[in-house]
Amino acid sequence: MKTTIGFEEALRARNLKVTPQRMLLLGEVSRLGHVGIDELYEKVKTVSPSVSLATIYKNVNLLVEEGVMKEVPIEGRKSVYEIDRGDHIHFVCRTCGFVEDFNTDSDELCAMFTERYGRQIDGFGITLSGHCSKCRQ
Amino acid sequence: MKTTIGFEEALRARNLKVTPQRMLLLGEVSRLGHVGIDELYEKVKTVSPSVSLATIYKNVNLLVEEGVMKEVPIEGRKSVYEIDRGDHIHFVCRTCGFVEDFNTDSDELCAMFTERYGRQIDGFGITLSGHCSKCRQ
DNA sequence: CTGGTTGCAAAATTTTTGCACTGGT
DNA sequence: ACCAGTGCAAAAATTTTGCAACCAG
């Protein structure tokens, strides 16, 4: 589990200032796992009501560009965001939209796809779908 | 290659009327392969300038719901749309965003993922990334 | 101090909607 | 002739931007 200290380091390493808004935002994304802009804004506001939506947008865009967070685009829904911890793919529940991480080995998968399609593959986004335990029954 | 007749049948099979706007829209999506809303609107307008953006939106949403077209969400870009021909995954050029189809066997891949992760997988979205021939050099 | 960051409000962009009219069946 | 589909304009929703004040380093 990534700690709050880890985020401070990540910010400093990129010459970004460690502000309360950023730490709160990163903490919520980390805690929730995957979260859309609206939900993130709501959660952040419950802790610190003065934080503005503009700050959420500015920071999400910035942190995605800087590689601290990652956008997870989903068919038929709005994108959600996560802390970039690398090497995993996503499982989305067809019914409720809940997103889970599945561990994977990126290099292995890239190699597999590169061989299978005869083209150099250096990245991928994989979103599997099915039903989560709650919606399965 | 899918013909214009194929689209008429697809529409009639769903009790949707065969209008010039729809045929033009489907024709452009088919011809271009993968296209965003804006580009689609521009292309359609060059052929038939009276078509409205609202009609583009209404039809794209409708045709995606009806399974005639498919949304292809892409990290860091806006979604593009394609004719739903099933059984393929996407390759997106990191540099120019060009989207290519790679043929695949959906059932085989679902089975592979189901086994690998121990969860029933009944669909997936896979977007590989690398560089297209033009941007590679 | 000082430049990056924030909050607010306004602006820009994107998407949806209401409604009268048109046109496919 | 009926009603889905269209175009237009307005509205709603989403995202970006400008700027003065603020605060982390």
Tab-separated table of C-alpha atoms (C1' of nucleotides) in Angstrom:
chain	number	residue	atom	x	y	z
A	1	MET	CA	0.000	0.000	0.000
A	2	LYS	CA	1.323	3.357	-1.103
A	3	THR	CA	1.697	5.834	1.687
A	4	THR	CA	1.291	9.537	1.842
A	5	ILE	CA	5.061	9.860	2.051
A	6	GLY	CA	5.333	8.134	-1.305
A	7	PHE	CA	3.210	10.821	-2.913
A	8	GLU	CA	5.323	13.575	-1.433
A	9	GLU	CA	8.384	12.005	-2.962
A	10	ALA	CA	6.644	11.554	-6.284
A	11	LEU	CA	5.707	15.234	-6.342
A	12	ARG	CA	9.115	16.493	-5.278
A	13	ALA	CA	10.840	14.257	-7.815
A	14	ARG	CA	8.895	16.142	-10.475
A	15	ASN	CA	9.443	19.592	-8.989
A	16	LEU	CA	5.783	19.886	-8.132
A	17	LYS	CA	4.824	21.545	-4.898
A	18	VAL	CA	3.364	19.465	-2.120
A	19	THR	CA	0.088	21.237	-1.437
A	20	PRO	CA	-2.720	20.033	0.820
A	21	GLN	CA	-5.043	19.899	-2.205
A	22	ARG	CA	-2.701	17.598	-4.090
A	23	MET	CA	-2.072	15.305	-1.172
A	24	LEU	CA	-5.786	15.065	-0.504
A	25	LEU	CA	-6.532	14.373	-4.157
A	26	LEU	CA	-3.868	11.687	-4.409
A	27	GLY	CA	-4.978	10.176	-1.128
A	28	GLU	CA	-8.568	9.879	-2.347
A	29	VAL	CA	-7.580	8.409	-5.700
A	30	SER	CA	-5.368	5.938	-3.892
A	31	ARG	CA	-8.032	5.061	-1.355
A	32	LEU	CA	-10.804	4.653	-3.924
A	33	GLY	CA	-8.668	2.842	-6.472
A	34	HIS	CA	-10.475	4.135	-9.535
A	35	VAL	CA	-12.474	7.313	-9.588
A	36	GLY	CA	-14.133	9.699	-12.033
A	37	ILE	CA	-13.731	13.475	-11.878
A	38	ASP	CA	-17.136	14.066	-10.323
A	39	GLU	CA	-16.813	11.451	-7.629
A	40	LEU	CA	-13.302	12.639	-6.859
A	41	TYR	CA	-14.540	16.207	-6.486
A	42	GLU	CA	-17.322	15.100	-4.160
A	43	LYS	CA	-15.007	13.035	-1.994
A	44	VAL	CA	-12.410	15.761	-1.773
A	45	LYS	CA	-15.079	18.296	-0.865
A	46	THR	CA	-16.348	16.239	2.031
A	47	VAL	CA	-12.888	16.520	3.584
A	48	SER	CA	-12.010	20.011	2.433
A	49	PRO	CA	-15.042	21.880	1.061
A	50	SER	CA	-13.043	24.829	-0.214
A	51	VAL	CA	-11.240	22.858	-2.911
A	52	SER	CA	-12.455	23.924	-6.343
A	53	LEU	CA	-13.394	21.785	-9.301
A	54	ALA	CA	-10.876	23.744	-11.364
A	55	THR	CA	-8.128	22.570	-9.036
A	56	ILE	CA	-9.289	18.990	-9.455
A	57	TYR	CA	-9.114	19.304	-13.236
A	58	LYS	CA	-5.782	21.106	-13.246
A	59	ASN	CA	-4.210	18.536	-10.975
A	60	VAL	CA	-5.657	15.473	-12.629
A	61	ASN	CA	-4.429	16.700	-16.012
A	62	LEU	CA	-1.045	17.622	-14.611
A	63	LEU	CA	-0.559	14.416	-12.653
A	64	VAL	CA	-1.561	12.297	-15.635
A	65	GLU	CA	0.924	14.161	-17.845
A	66	GLU	CA	3.585	13.700	-15.190
A	67	GLY	CA	2.897	9.988	-14.975
A	68	VAL	CA	1.759	9.988	-11.359
A	69	MET	CA	-1.795	9.067	-12.279
A	70	LYS	CA	-3.291	7.296	-15.239
A	71	GLU	CA	-6.511	7.705	-17.203
A	72	VAL	CA	-8.611	4.583	-17.620
A	73	PRO	CA	-11.000	5.137	-20.530
A	74	ILE	CA	-14.038	2.878	-20.487
A	75	GLU	CA	-16.468	2.110	-23.296
A	76	GLY	CA	-19.845	3.718	-22.686
A	77	ARG	CA	-18.764	5.503	-19.512
A	78	LYS	CA	-16.608	8.431	-18.592
A	79	SER	CA	-12.945	7.850	-17.855
A	80	VAL	CA	-11.826	7.038	-14.354
A	81	TYR	CA	-8.387	7.752	-12.911
A	82	GLU	CA	-5.968	5.731	-10.827
A	83	ILE	CA	-2.529	6.013	-9.282
A	84	ASP	CA	-0.050	4.744	-11.842
A	85	ARG	CA	1.425	1.625	-10.323
A	86	GLY	CA	2.139	-0.061	-13.656
A	87	ASP	CA	1.715	-3.680	-14.710
A	88	HIS	CA	-1.947	-4.357	-14.383
A	89	ILE	CA	-5.039	-4.523	-16.515
A	90	HIS	CA	-8.649	-3.708	-15.707
A	91	PHE	CA	-11.787	-5.650	-15.098
A	92	VAL	CA	-15.010	-3.664	-15.393
A	93	CYS	CA	-18.341	-4.958	-14.185
A	94	ARG	CA	-20.860	-4.773	-17.033
A	95	THR	CA	-23.632	-4.077	-14.573
A	96	CYS	CA	-22.344	-1.612	-11.984
A	97	GLY	CA	-19.184	-0.313	-13.598
A	98	PHE	CA	-16.959	-1.249	-10.678
A	99	VAL	CA	-13.313	-1.431	-11.725
A	100	GLU	CA	-10.847	-3.997	-10.409
A	101	ASP	CA	-7.140	-4.442	-11.102
A	102	PHE	CA	-5.704	-7.722	-12.317
A	103	ASN	CA	-1.961	-8.123	-12.026
A	104	THR	CA	-0.074	-8.881	-15.176
A	105	ASP	CA	3.391	-8.837	-16.626
A	106	SER	CA	3.527	-6.027	-19.157
A	107	ASP	CA	6.724	-7.114	-20.845
A	108	GLU	CA	5.420	-10.611	-21.276
A	109	LEU	CA	2.141	-9.409	-22.735
A	110	CYS	CA	3.879	-6.928	-25.055
A	111	ALA	CA	6.127	-9.709	-26.286
A	112	MET	CA	3.137	-11.975	-26.821
A	113	PHE	CA	1.267	-9.364	-28.837
A	114	THR	CA	4.377	-8.351	-30.756
A	115	GLU	CA	4.849	-11.952	-31.831
A	116	ARG	CA	1.194	-12.576	-32.509
A	117	TYR	CA	0.704	-9.538	-34.729
A	118	GLY	CA	4.175	-9.039	-36.174
A	119	ARG	CA	4.335	-5.416	-35.079
A	120	GLN	CA	6.383	-3.820	-32.347
A	121	ILE	CA	3.998	-3.327	-29.405
A	122	ASP	CA	5.285	-1.166	-26.587
A	123	GLY	CA	2.176	-0.635	-24.553
A	124	PHE	CA	-1.437	-1.683	-24.161
A	125	GLY	CA	-4.679	-0.938	-22.450
A	126	ILE	CA	-6.751	-3.961	-21.639
A	127	THR	CA	-10.197	-3.826	-20.131
A	128	LEU	CA	-11.865	-7.141	-19.497
A	129	SER	CA	-15.549	-7.272	-18.769
A	130	GLY	CA	-17.815	-9.596	-16.870
A	131	HIS	CA	-19.756	-9.388	-13.636
A	132	CYS	CA	-18.357	-8.551	-10.230
A	133	SER	CA	-19.148	-10.783	-7.266
A	134	LYS	CA	-21.998	-8.528	-6.145
A	135	CYS	CA	-23.689	-8.401	-9.557
A	136	ARG	CA	-22.986	-11.995	-10.559
A	137	GLN	CA	-25.671	-14.092	-8.839
B	1	MET	CA	-15.980	-4.976	-47.625
B	2	LYS	CA	-19.365	-4.001	-46.261
B	3	THR	CA	-21.658	-2.491	-48.823
B	4	THR	CA	-24.332	0.128	-48.600
B	5	ILE	CA	-26.929	-2.598	-48.943
B	6	GLY	CA	-25.598	-4.201	-45.772
B	7	PHE	CA	-26.324	-1.040	-43.830
B	8	GLU	CA	-29.861	-0.857	-45.144
B	9	GLU	CA	-30.463	-4.367	-43.925
B	10	ALA	CA	-28.884	-3.610	-40.569
B	11	LEU	CA	-31.186	-0.631	-40.133
B	12	ARG	CA	-34.332	-2.416	-41.243
B	13	ALA	CA	-33.554	-5.376	-39.017
B	14	ARG	CA	-33.701	-2.958	-36.087
B	15	ASN	CA	-36.809	-1.125	-37.274
B	16	LEU	CA	-34.787	1.995	-37.915
B	17	LYS	CA	-35.634	4.079	-40.924
B	18	VAL	CA	-33.222	4.218	-43.810
B	19	THR	CA	-32.604	7.931	-44.161
B	20	PRO	CA	-30.021	9.626	-46.361
B	21	GLN	CA	-28.352	11.055	-43.254
B	22	ARG	CA	-27.903	7.620	-41.713
B	23	MET	CA	-26.637	6.019	-44.876
B	24	LEU	CA	-24.183	8.860	-45.370
B	25	LEU	CA	-23.014	8.648	-41.763
B	26	LEU	CA	-22.556	4.883	-41.891
B	27	GLY	CA	-20.826	5.159	-45.243
B	28	GLU	CA	-18.311	7.664	-43.883
B	29	VAL	CA	-17.624	5.663	-40.736
B	30	SER	CA	-17.137	2.589	-42.882
B	31	ARG	CA	-14.909	4.376	-45.364
B	32	LEU	CA	-12.758	6.055	-42.711
B	33	GLY	CA	-12.554	3.026	-40.455
B	34	HIS	CA	-12.308	4.927	-37.200
B	35	VAL	CA	-13.574	8.446	-36.751
B	36	GLY	CA	-14.310	10.976	-34.023
B	37	ILE	CA	-17.536	12.986	-33.833
B	38	ASP	CA	-15.959	16.178	-35.165
B	39	GLU	CA	-14.226	14.582	-38.099
B	40	LEU	CA	-17.363	12.631	-38.922
B	41	TYR	CA	-19.422	15.819	-38.900
B	42	GLU	CA	-16.918	17.556	-41.175
B	43	LYS	CA	-16.822	14.683	-43.644
B	44	VAL	CA	-20.589	14.343	-43.744
B	45	LYS	CA	-20.990	18.081	-44.266
B	46	THR	CA	-18.708	18.090	-47.291
B	47	VAL	CA	-21.126	15.700	-48.962
B	48	SER	CA	-24.363	17.047	-47.528
B	49	PRO	CA	-23.906	20.437	-45.835
B	50	SER	CA	-27.407	20.547	-44.373
B	51	VAL	CA	-26.833	17.671	-41.975
B	52	SER	CA	-26.765	18.943	-38.404
B	53	LEU	CA	-24.378	18.089	-35.630
B	54	ALA	CA	-27.379	17.097	-33.495
B	55	THR	CA	-28.265	14.457	-36.064
B	56	ILE	CA	-24.716	13.127	-35.937
B	57	TYR	CA	-24.900	12.818	-32.153
B	58	LYS	CA	-28.370	11.312	-32.132
B	59	ASN	CA	-27.435	8.728	-34.709
B	60	VAL	CA	-24.053	7.819	-33.288
B	61	ASN	CA	-25.611	7.277	-29.858
B	62	LEU	CA	-28.506	5.327	-31.325
B	63	LEU	CA	-26.383	3.168	-33.594
B	64	VAL	CA	-23.969	2.357	-30.785
B	65	GLU	CA	-26.877	1.346	-28.540
B	66	GLU	CA	-28.267	-0.765	-31.348
B	67	GLY	CA	-24.955	-2.493	-31.887
B	68	VAL	CA	-24.407	-1.254	-35.415
B	69	MET	CA	-21.441	0.885	-34.416
B	70	LYS	CA	-18.977	0.698	-31.577
B	71	GLU	CA	-17.237	3.262	-29.422
B	72	VAL	CA	-13.465	2.953	-29.215
B	73	PRO	CA	-12.289	4.885	-26.158
B	74	ILE	CA	-8.646	5.894	-26.265
B	75	GLU	CA	-6.392	7.043	-23.443
B	76	GLY	CA	-5.588	10.732	-23.718
B	77	ARG	CA	-7.809	11.282	-26.757
B	78	LYS	CA	-11.491	11.492	-27.498
B	79	SER	CA	-13.327	8.338	-28.459
B	80	VAL	CA	-13.547	7.307	-32.060
B	81	TYR	CA	-16.292	5.197	-33.605
B	82	GLU	CA	-16.307	2.253	-35.981
B	83	ILE	CA	-18.721	-0.115	-37.652
B	84	ASP	CA	-19.152	-3.092	-35.341
B	85	ARG	CA	-17.690	-6.012	-37.230
B	86	GLY	CA	-16.682	-7.940	-34.117
B	87	ASP	CA	-13.569	-9.942	-33.372
B	88	HIS	CA	-10.760	-7.477	-33.580
B	89	ILE	CA	-8.618	-5.348	-31.320
B	90	HIS	CA	-7.058	-1.949	-31.869
B	91	PHE	CA	-3.623	-0.634	-32.513
B	92	VAL	CA	-3.153	3.078	-31.864
B	93	CYS	CA	-0.121	5.016	-33.024
B	94	ARG	CA	1.422	6.801	-30.050
B	95	THR	CA	2.477	9.659	-32.296
B	96	CYS	CA	-0.366	10.419	-34.671
B	97	GLY	CA	-3.280	8.568	-33.113
B	98	PHE	CA	-4.047	6.549	-36.229
B	99	VAL	CA	-6.126	3.481	-35.377
B	100	GLU	CA	-5.708	0.116	-37.049
B	101	ASP	CA	-7.643	-3.134	-36.581
B	102	PHE	CA	-5.906	-6.402	-35.766
B	103	ASN	CA	-7.926	-9.538	-36.284
B	104	THR	CA	-8.383	-11.795	-33.317
B	105	ASP	CA	-10.510	-14.617	-32.024
B	106	SER	CA	-12.683	-13.233	-29.236
B	107	ASP	CA	-13.737	-16.574	-27.830
B	108	GLU	CA	-10.167	-17.755	-27.678
B	109	LEU	CA	-9.003	-14.592	-25.952
B	110	CYS	CA	-11.900	-14.641	-23.483
B	111	ALA	CA	-11.064	-18.238	-22.641
B	112	MET	CA	-7.414	-17.349	-22.194
B	113	PHE	CA	-8.189	-14.479	-19.836
B	114	THR	CA	-10.816	-16.477	-17.972
B	115	GLU	CA	-8.244	-19.151	-17.288
B	116	ARG	CA	-5.456	-16.743	-16.501
B	117	TYR	CA	-7.407	-14.713	-13.961
B	118	GLY	CA	-9.873	-17.264	-12.661
B	119	ARG	CA	-12.862	-15.071	-13.411
B	120	GLN	CA	-15.511	-15.430	-16.064
B	121	ILE	CA	-14.566	-12.965	-18.806
B	122	ASP	CA	-17.192	-12.359	-21.460
B	123	GLY	CA	-15.769	-9.385	-23.276
B	124	PHE	CA	-12.759	-7.163	-23.593
B	125	GLY	CA	-11.387	-3.999	-25.074
B	126	ILE	CA	-7.764	-4.185	-26.079
B	127	THR	CA	-5.809	-1.259	-27.411
B	128	LEU	CA	-2.188	-1.937	-28.285
B	129	SER	CA	0.157	0.935	-28.840
B	130	GLY	CA	3.285	1.459	-30.843
B	131	HIS	CA	4.173	3.449	-33.928
B	132	CYS	CA	2.507	3.212	-37.304
B	133	SER	CA	4.622	2.775	-40.435
B	134	LYS	CA	4.563	6.494	-41.174
B	135	CYS	CA	5.666	7.565	-37.687
B	136	ARG	CA	8.073	4.702	-37.058
B	137	GLN	CA	11.294	5.742	-38.798
C	1	DC	C1'	10.824	36.606	-1.667
C	2	DT	C1'	9.024	34.412	-5.809
C	3	DG	C1'	7.103	31.438	-8.857
C	4	DG	C1'	3.956	27.715	-8.715
C	5	DT	C1'	-0.734	26.855	-7.093
C	6	DT	C1'	-5.331	27.958	-5.794
C	7	DG	C1'	-10.273	29.669	-6.056
C	8	DC	C1'	-13.434	32.091	-8.417
C	9	DA	C1'	-15.813	33.563	-12.286
C	10	DA	C1'	-16.115	33.701	-17.009
C	11	DA	C1'	-15.410	31.506	-21.293
C	12	DA	C1'	-15.001	27.752	-24.350
C	13	DT	C1'	-16.211	23.289	-25.652
C	14	DT	C1'	-18.989	19.328	-25.944
C	15	DT	C1'	-23.336	17.022	-25.708
C	16	DT	C1'	-28.254	16.881	-24.998
C	17	DT	C1'	-32.895	18.443	-25.513
C	18	DG	C1'	-37.495	20.594	-27.077
C	19	DC	C1'	-40.135	21.391	-30.788
C	20	DA	C1'	-42.017	22.297	-35.329
C	21	DC	C1'	-41.439	20.313	-39.704
C	22	DT	C1'	-40.141	16.738	-42.954
C	23	DG	C1'	-39.972	12.410	-45.162
C	24	DG	C1'	-39.701	7.169	-44.980
C	25	DT	C1'	-42.745	3.348	-44.940
D	1	DA	C1'	-51.362	9.368	-42.927
D	2	DC	C1'	-48.465	8.173	-39.126
D	3	DC	C1'	-44.685	8.713	-36.491
D	4	DA	C1'	-39.620	8.217	-36.571
D	5	DG	C1'	-36.178	11.288	-37.859
D	6	DT	C1'	-34.340	15.876	-38.881
D	7	DG	C1'	-32.642	20.761	-38.277
D	8	DC	C1'	-32.423	24.542	-35.539
D	9	DA	C1'	-31.798	26.962	-31.480
D	10	DA	C1'	-31.563	26.864	-26.718
D	11	DA	C1'	-30.080	24.536	-22.712
D	12	DA	C1'	-27.244	21.613	-20.069
D	13	DA	C1'	-23.045	19.514	-19.011
D	14	DT	C1'	-18.184	19.346	-19.149
D	15	DT	C1'	-13.657	21.294	-19.339
D	16	DT	C1'	-10.491	25.128	-19.809
D	17	DT	C1'	-8.745	29.682	-18.892
D	18	DG	C1'	-7.516	34.418	-16.905
D	19	DC	C1'	-6.327	36.575	-12.991
D	20	DA	C1'	-5.720	38.247	-8.209
D	21	DA	C1'	-4.533	36.276	-3.899
D	22	DC	C1'	-1.954	32.793	-1.551
D	23	DC	C1'	1.586	29.851	0.159
D	24	DA	C1'	5.330	26.197	-0.313
D	25	DG	C1'	10.136	26.158	-0.871
